[in-house]
């Protein structure tokens, strides 16, 4: 992996996140979890390159994100679609997702866990978070579509991009 600047990310963010999906990973080398996500974006805010992601509080990875200052976003090629499905449908409470998905951890120079098999890794530092609130929806259609009695509202994280690595 080659370290690049955030401004050198050439992939389309909508395709990266919405179609290819990403693995959100947080924790320490001794205790971490990863999960598939496809809600988020990449942009520029508060004079910083940022990403934003949405995580439900009932996801196992959520506790790791809450406990740590930093997390990583790893983007995989299409050959890893089955691994992404495992990481999105199985809980780290019940299985070793990395082993089951055939993935390998990679520790960044700042000591954060990413996915060694990724084509692109974005390391981030949390700047802001808040729970999505039903009363703040201007168009309430997403509430009916995405949230039921057993589906808690997502937590939004705005995260500063602090490091980026791309596969050569």
mmCIF file of N, CA, C and O in Angstrom, residues 72-137:
data_model
loop_
_atom_site.group_PDB
_atom_site.id
_atom_site.type_symbol
_atom_site.label_atom_id
_atom_site.label_comp_id
_atom_site.label_asym_id
_atom_site.label_seq_id
_atom_site.Cartn_x
_atom_site.Cartn_y
_atom_site.Cartn_z
ATOM 1 N N UNK A 72 -11.112 3.098 10.802
ATOM 2 C CA UNK A 72 -10.710 3.037 9.396
ATOM 3 C C UNK A 72 -11.878 2.621 8.521
ATOM 4 O O UNK A 72 -12.817 1.957 8.969
ATOM 5 N N UNK A 73 -11.775 3.033 7.267
ATOM 6 C CA UNK A 73 -12.708 2.638 6.223
ATOM 7 C C UNK A 73 -11.877 1.916 5.171
ATOM 8 O O UNK A 73 -10.902 2.475 4.663
ATOM 9 N N UNK A 74 -12.226 0.677 4.867
ATOM 10 C CA UNK A 74 -11.478 -0.107 3.890
ATOM 11 C C UNK A 74 -12.391 -0.455 2.723
ATOM 12 O O UNK A 74 -13.516 -0.917 2.920
ATOM 13 N N UNK A 75 -11.893 -0.241 1.524
ATOM 14 C CA UNK A 75 -12.659 -0.474 0.304
ATOM 15 C C UNK A 75 -12.031 -1.626 -0.466
ATOM 16 O O UNK A 75 -10.838 -1.615 -0.735
ATOM 17 N N UNK A 76 -12.858 -2.600 -0.811
ATOM 18 C CA UNK A 76 -12.400 -3.851 -1.410
ATOM 19 C C UNK A 76 -12.877 -3.956 -2.848
ATOM 20 O O UNK A 76 -13.885 -3.372 -3.215
ATOM 21 N N UNK A 77 -12.183 -4.770 -3.614
ATOM 22 C CA UNK A 77 -12.612 -5.058 -4.978
ATOM 23 C C UNK A 77 -13.776 -6.036 -4.990
ATOM 24 O O UNK A 77 -14.133 -6.630 -3.971
ATOM 25 N N UNK A 78 -14.362 -6.225 -6.162
ATOM 26 C CA UNK A 78 -15.535 -7.094 -6.340
ATOM 27 C C UNK A 78 -15.248 -8.537 -5.934
ATOM 28 O O UNK A 78 -16.153 -9.251 -5.512
ATOM 29 N N UNK A 79 -14.002 -8.956 -6.011
ATOM 30 C CA UNK A 79 -13.664 -10.335 -5.633
ATOM 31 C C UNK A 79 -13.904 -10.595 -4.150
ATOM 32 O O UNK A 79 -13.940 -11.750 -3.730
ATOM 33 N N UNK A 80 -14.078 -9.538 -3.373
ATOM 34 C CA UNK A 80 -14.314 -9.681 -1.929
ATOM 35 C C UNK A 80 -15.790 -9.526 -1.554
ATOM 36 O O UNK A 80 -16.119 -9.362 -0.384
ATOM 37 N N UNK A 81 -16.686 -9.592 -2.537
ATOM 38 C CA UNK A 81 -18.114 -9.384 -2.263
ATOM 39 C C UNK A 81 -18.636 -10.363 -1.207
ATOM 40 O O UNK A 81 -19.384 -9.981 -0.320
ATOM 41 N N UNK A 82 -18.233 -11.629 -1.270
ATOM 42 C CA UNK A 82 -18.700 -12.610 -0.285
ATOM 43 C C UNK A 82 -18.179 -12.262 1.111
ATOM 44 O O UNK A 82 -18.909 -12.384 2.105
ATOM 45 N N UNK A 83 -16.935 -11.829 1.204
ATOM 46 C CA UNK A 83 -16.370 -11.419 2.494
ATOM 47 C C UNK A 83 -17.150 -10.231 3.052
ATOM 48 O O UNK A 83 -17.444 -10.175 4.260
ATOM 49 N N UNK A 84 -17.508 -9.287 2.194
ATOM 50 C CA UNK A 84 -18.288 -8.128 2.628
ATOM 51 C C UNK A 84 -19.673 -8.563 3.113
ATOM 52 O O UNK A 84 -20.191 -8.015 4.084
ATOM 53 N N UNK A 85 -20.259 -9.543 2.445
ATOM 54 C CA UNK A 85 -21.571 -10.051 2.878
ATOM 55 C C UNK A 85 -21.466 -10.688 4.263
ATOM 56 O O UNK A 85 -22.332 -10.475 5.112
ATOM 57 N N UNK A 86 -20.415 -11.465 4.493
ATOM 58 C CA UNK A 86 -20.219 -12.072 5.820
ATOM 59 C C UNK A 86 -20.092 -10.990 6.876
ATOM 60 O O UNK A 86 -20.727 -11.056 7.931
ATOM 61 N N UNK A 87 -19.289 -9.971 6.594
ATOM 62 C CA UNK A 87 -19.058 -8.899 7.581
ATOM 63 C C UNK A 87 -20.286 -8.014 7.771
ATOM 64 O O UNK A 87 -20.363 -7.276 8.757
ATOM 65 N N UNK A 88 -21.234 -8.101 6.853
ATOM 66 C CA UNK A 88 -22.454 -7.312 6.972
ATOM 67 C C UNK A 88 -23.635 -8.074 7.534
ATOM 68 O O UNK A 88 -24.609 -7.467 7.981
ATOM 69 N N UNK A 89 -23.556 -9.403 7.544
ATOM 70 C CA UNK A 89 -24.701 -10.187 8.008
ATOM 71 C C UNK A 89 -24.412 -10.994 9.261
ATOM 72 O O UNK A 89 -25.348 -11.461 9.906
ATOM 73 N N UNK A 90 -23.153 -11.162 9.597
ATOM 74 C CA UNK A 90 -22.764 -11.918 10.786
ATOM 75 C C UNK A 90 -22.281 -10.955 11.866
ATOM 76 O O UNK A 90 -21.681 -9.932 11.554
ATOM 77 N N UNK A 91 -22.486 -11.294 13.108
ATOM 78 C CA UNK A 91 -22.061 -10.437 14.208
ATOM 79 C C UNK A 91 -20.719 -10.897 14.765
ATOM 80 O O UNK A 91 -20.493 -12.096 14.968
ATOM 81 N N UNK A 92 -19.871 -9.931 15.049
ATOM 82 C CA UNK A 92 -18.597 -10.209 15.711
ATOM 83 C C UNK A 92 -18.783 -10.712 17.138
ATOM 84 O O UNK A 92 -17.838 -11.186 17.755
ATOM 85 N N UNK A 93 -20.003 -10.613 17.659
ATOM 86 C CA UNK A 93 -20.291 -11.192 18.974
ATOM 87 C C UNK A 93 -20.293 -12.721 18.899
ATOM 88 O O UNK A 93 -20.022 -13.391 19.876
ATOM 89 N N UNK A 94 -20.635 -13.236 17.700
ATOM 90 C CA UNK A 94 -20.849 -14.668 17.533
ATOM 91 C C UNK A 94 -19.722 -15.392 16.801
ATOM 92 O O UNK A 94 -19.534 -16.586 17.000
ATOM 93 N N UNK A 95 -19.025 -14.699 15.914
ATOM 94 C CA UNK A 95 -17.976 -15.340 15.116
ATOM 95 C C UNK A 95 -16.766 -14.417 14.997
ATOM 96 O O UNK A 95 -16.853 -13.216 15.254
ATOM 97 N N UNK A 96 -15.654 -14.991 14.581
ATOM 98 C CA UNK A 96 -14.478 -14.211 14.212
ATOM 99 C C UNK A 96 -14.666 -13.841 12.747
ATOM 100 O O UNK A 96 -14.403 -14.641 11.844
ATOM 101 N N UNK A 97 -15.158 -12.631 12.492
ATOM 102 C CA UNK A 97 -15.494 -12.220 11.131
ATOM 103 C C UNK A 97 -14.292 -12.262 10.198
ATOM 104 O O UNK A 97 -14.413 -12.672 9.046
ATOM 105 N N UNK A 98 -13.151 -11.826 10.678
ATOM 106 C CA UNK A 98 -11.967 -11.796 9.824
ATOM 107 C C UNK A 98 -11.638 -13.212 9.337
ATOM 108 O O UNK A 98 -11.367 -13.415 8.155
ATOM 109 N N UNK A 99 -11.675 -14.164 10.242
ATOM 110 C CA UNK A 99 -11.371 -15.550 9.879
ATOM 111 C C UNK A 99 -12.424 -16.095 8.922
ATOM 112 O O UNK A 99 -12.097 -16.690 7.889
ATOM 113 N N UNK A 100 -13.695 -15.911 9.265
ATOM 114 C CA UNK A 100 -14.785 -16.434 8.437
ATOM 115 C C UNK A 100 -14.796 -15.813 7.043
ATOM 116 O O UNK A 100 -15.135 -16.477 6.067
ATOM 117 N N UNK A 101 -14.430 -14.527 6.959
ATOM 118 C CA UNK A 101 -14.439 -13.825 5.673
ATOM 119 C C UNK A 101 -13.133 -14.007 4.906
ATOM 120 O O UNK A 101 -13.039 -13.593 3.748
ATOM 121 N N UNK A 102 -12.124 -14.595 5.549
ATOM 122 C CA UNK A 102 -10.837 -14.791 4.898
ATOM 123 C C UNK A 102 -10.055 -13.505 4.724
ATOM 124 O O UNK A 102 -9.292 -13.355 3.768
ATOM 125 N N UNK A 103 -10.234 -12.579 5.647
ATOM 126 C CA UNK A 103 -9.556 -11.283 5.573
ATOM 127 C C UNK A 103 -8.407 -11.218 6.576
ATOM 128 O O UNK A 103 -8.389 -11.964 7.551
ATOM 129 N N UNK A 104 -7.492 -10.297 6.339
ATOM 130 C CA UNK A 104 -6.345 -10.112 7.228
ATOM 131 C C UNK A 104 -6.318 -8.691 7.767
ATOM 132 O O UNK A 104 -6.525 -7.735 7.008
ATOM 133 N N UNK A 105 -6.041 -8.535 9.060
ATOM 134 C CA UNK A 105 -5.926 -7.181 9.610
ATOM 135 C C UNK A 105 -4.603 -6.539 9.208
ATOM 136 O O UNK A 105 -3.610 -7.223 8.951
ATOM 137 N N UNK A 106 -4.616 -5.247 9.147
ATOM 138 C CA UNK A 106 -3.412 -4.452 8.891
ATOM 139 C C UNK A 106 -3.405 -3.329 9.920
ATOM 140 O O UNK A 106 -4.428 -2.656 10.108
ATOM 141 N N UNK A 107 -2.312 -3.130 10.602
ATOM 142 C CA UNK A 107 -2.216 -2.080 11.617
ATOM 143 C C UNK A 107 -1.543 -0.867 10.991
ATOM 144 O O UNK A 107 -0.416 -0.963 10.480
ATOM 145 N N UNK A 108 -2.222 0.270 11.016
ATOM 146 C CA UNK A 108 -1.667 1.497 10.446
ATOM 147 C C UNK A 108 -0.525 2.002 11.321
ATOM 148 O O UNK A 108 -0.341 1.553 12.451
ATOM 149 N N UNK A 109 0.182 2.967 10.815
ATOM 150 C CA UNK A 109 1.297 3.530 11.585
ATOM 151 C C UNK A 109 0.821 4.215 12.864
ATOM 152 O O UNK A 109 1.592 4.374 13.806
ATOM 153 N N UNK A 110 -0.455 4.587 12.928
ATOM 154 C CA UNK A 110 -1.024 5.164 14.154
ATOM 155 C C UNK A 110 -1.617 4.088 15.074
ATOM 156 O O UNK A 110 -2.214 4.402 16.089
ATOM 157 N N UNK A 111 -1.494 2.814 14.693
ATOM 158 C CA UNK A 111 -1.960 1.721 15.539
ATOM 159 C C UNK A 111 -3.416 1.350 15.374
ATOM 160 O O UNK A 111 -3.971 0.628 16.196
ATOM 161 N N UNK A 112 -4.054 1.808 14.297
ATOM 162 C CA UNK A 112 -5.452 1.476 14.049
ATOM 163 C C UNK A 112 -5.564 0.278 13.124
ATOM 164 O O UNK A 112 -4.686 0.007 12.318
ATOM 165 N N UNK A 113 -6.665 -0.440 13.246
ATOM 166 C CA UNK A 113 -6.868 -1.658 12.470
ATOM 167 C C UNK A 113 -7.586 -1.327 11.162
ATOM 168 O O UNK A 113 -8.602 -0.638 11.157
ATOM 169 N N UNK A 114 -7.037 -1.841 10.071
ATOM 170 C CA UNK A 114 -7.658 -1.741 8.750
ATOM 171 C C UNK A 114 -7.620 -3.135 8.130
ATOM 172 O O UNK A 114 -7.185 -4.096 8.773
ATOM 173 N N UNK A 115 -8.054 -3.229 6.900
ATOM 174 C CA UNK A 115 -8.093 -4.512 6.212
ATOM 175 C C UNK A 115 -6.939 -4.561 5.209
ATOM 176 O O UNK A 115 -6.873 -3.757 4.273
ATOM 177 N N UNK A 116 -6.031 -5.512 5.389
ATOM 178 C CA UNK A 116 -4.836 -5.637 4.551
ATOM 179 C C UNK A 116 -5.189 -5.901 3.092
ATOM 180 O O UNK A 116 -4.430 -5.540 2.194
ATOM 181 N N UNK A 117 -6.332 -6.523 2.834
ATOM 182 C CA UNK A 117 -6.733 -6.919 1.494
ATOM 183 C C UNK A 117 -7.370 -5.775 0.697
ATOM 184 O O UNK A 117 -7.714 -5.947 -0.464
ATOM 185 N N UNK A 118 -7.523 -4.612 1.307
ATOM 186 C CA UNK A 118 -8.234 -3.491 0.687
ATOM 187 C C UNK A 118 -7.442 -2.865 -0.457
ATOM 188 O O UNK A 118 -6.214 -2.905 -0.480
ATOM 189 N N UNK A 119 -8.185 -2.265 -1.384
ATOM 190 C CA UNK A 119 -7.584 -1.465 -2.449
ATOM 191 C C UNK A 119 -7.355 -0.032 -1.987
ATOM 192 O O UNK A 119 -6.486 0.660 -2.497
ATOM 193 N N UNK A 120 -8.168 0.404 -1.025
ATOM 194 C CA UNK A 120 -8.081 1.765 -0.497
ATOM 195 C C UNK A 120 -8.433 1.724 0.979
ATOM 196 O O UNK A 120 -9.427 1.111 1.360
ATOM 197 N N UNK A 121 -7.609 2.350 1.809
ATOM 198 C CA UNK A 121 -7.866 2.465 3.245
ATOM 199 C C UNK A 121 -7.855 3.941 3.609
ATOM 200 O O UNK A 121 -6.938 4.676 3.241
ATOM 201 N N UNK A 122 -8.886 4.347 4.327
ATOM 202 C CA UNK A 122 -8.974 5.720 4.822
ATOM 203 C C UNK A 122 -9.008 5.657 6.344
ATOM 204 O O UNK A 122 -9.902 5.036 6.918
ATOM 205 N N UNK A 123 -8.024 6.290 6.972
ATOM 206 C CA UNK A 123 -7.962 6.349 8.436
ATOM 207 C C UNK A 123 -8.562 7.677 8.874
ATOM 208 O O UNK A 123 -8.294 8.712 8.267
ATOM 209 N N UNK A 124 -9.380 7.634 9.921
ATOM 210 C CA UNK A 124 -10.144 8.815 10.313
ATOM 211 C C UNK A 124 -10.144 9.021 11.825
ATOM 212 O O UNK A 124 -10.000 8.081 12.595
ATOM 213 N N UNK A 125 -10.358 10.293 12.199
ATOM 214 C CA UNK A 125 -10.481 10.697 13.600
ATOM 215 C C UNK A 125 -11.866 11.309 13.787
ATOM 216 O O UNK A 125 -12.291 12.170 13.006
ATOM 217 N N UNK A 126 -12.561 10.869 14.818
ATOM 218 C CA UNK A 126 -13.918 11.361 15.063
ATOM 219 C C UNK A 126 -13.902 12.858 15.390
ATOM 220 O O UNK A 126 -13.104 13.319 16.208
ATOM 221 N N UNK A 127 -14.806 13.589 14.748
ATOM 222 C CA UNK A 127 -14.979 15.021 15.013
ATOM 223 C C UNK A 127 -16.340 15.328 15.643
ATOM 224 O O UNK A 127 -16.452 16.215 16.474
ATOM 225 N N UNK A 128 -17.365 14.596 15.218
ATOM 226 C CA UNK A 128 -18.736 14.909 15.645
ATOM 227 C C UNK A 128 -19.578 13.651 15.526
ATOM 228 O O UNK A 128 -19.386 12.851 14.611
ATOM 229 N N UNK A 129 -20.529 13.494 16.426
ATOM 230 C CA UNK A 129 -21.508 12.421 16.275
ATOM 231 C C UNK A 129 -22.823 12.838 16.913
ATOM 232 O O UNK A 129 -22.862 13.662 17.829
ATOM 233 N N UNK A 130 -23.884 12.258 16.394
ATOM 234 C CA UNK A 130 -25.209 12.521 16.933
ATOM 235 C C UNK A 130 -26.144 11.436 16.425
ATOM 236 O O UNK A 130 -25.957 10.907 15.328
ATOM 237 N N UNK A 131 -27.146 11.105 17.203
ATOM 238 C CA UNK A 131 -28.168 10.146 16.790
ATOM 239 C C UNK A 131 -29.154 10.855 15.859
ATOM 240 O O UNK A 131 -29.570 11.992 16.135
ATOM 241 N N UNK A 132 -29.501 10.187 14.770
ATOM 242 C CA UNK A 132 -30.530 10.715 13.872
ATOM 243 C C UNK A 132 -31.839 10.758 14.659
ATOM 244 O O UNK A 132 -32.203 9.804 15.336
ATOM 245 N N UNK A 133 -32.561 11.873 14.558
ATOM 246 C CA UNK A 133 -33.790 12.050 15.324
ATOM 247 C C UNK A 133 -35.001 12.146 14.380
ATOM 248 O O UNK A 133 -34.978 12.935 13.438
ATOM 249 N N UNK A 134 -36.048 11.376 14.657
ATOM 250 C CA UNK A 134 -37.231 11.393 13.782
ATOM 251 C C UNK A 134 -37.815 12.795 13.606
ATOM 252 O O UNK A 134 -38.253 13.151 12.514
ATOM 253 N N UNK A 135 -37.803 13.599 14.654
ATOM 254 C CA UNK A 135 -38.406 14.933 14.580
ATOM 255 C C UNK A 135 -37.629 15.901 13.686
ATOM 256 O O UNK A 135 -38.140 16.970 13.332
ATOM 257 N N UNK A 136 -36.426 15.529 13.292
ATOM 258 C CA UNK A 136 -35.631 16.409 12.428
ATOM 259 C C UNK A 136 -35.771 16.091 10.939
ATOM 260 O O UNK A 136 -35.196 16.791 10.107
ATOM 261 N N UNK A 137 -36.525 15.055 10.603
ATOM 262 C CA UNK A 137 -36.748 14.729 9.196
ATOM 263 C C UNK A 137 -37.681 15.755 8.567
ATOM 264 O O UNK A 137 -38.733 16.069 9.121
#
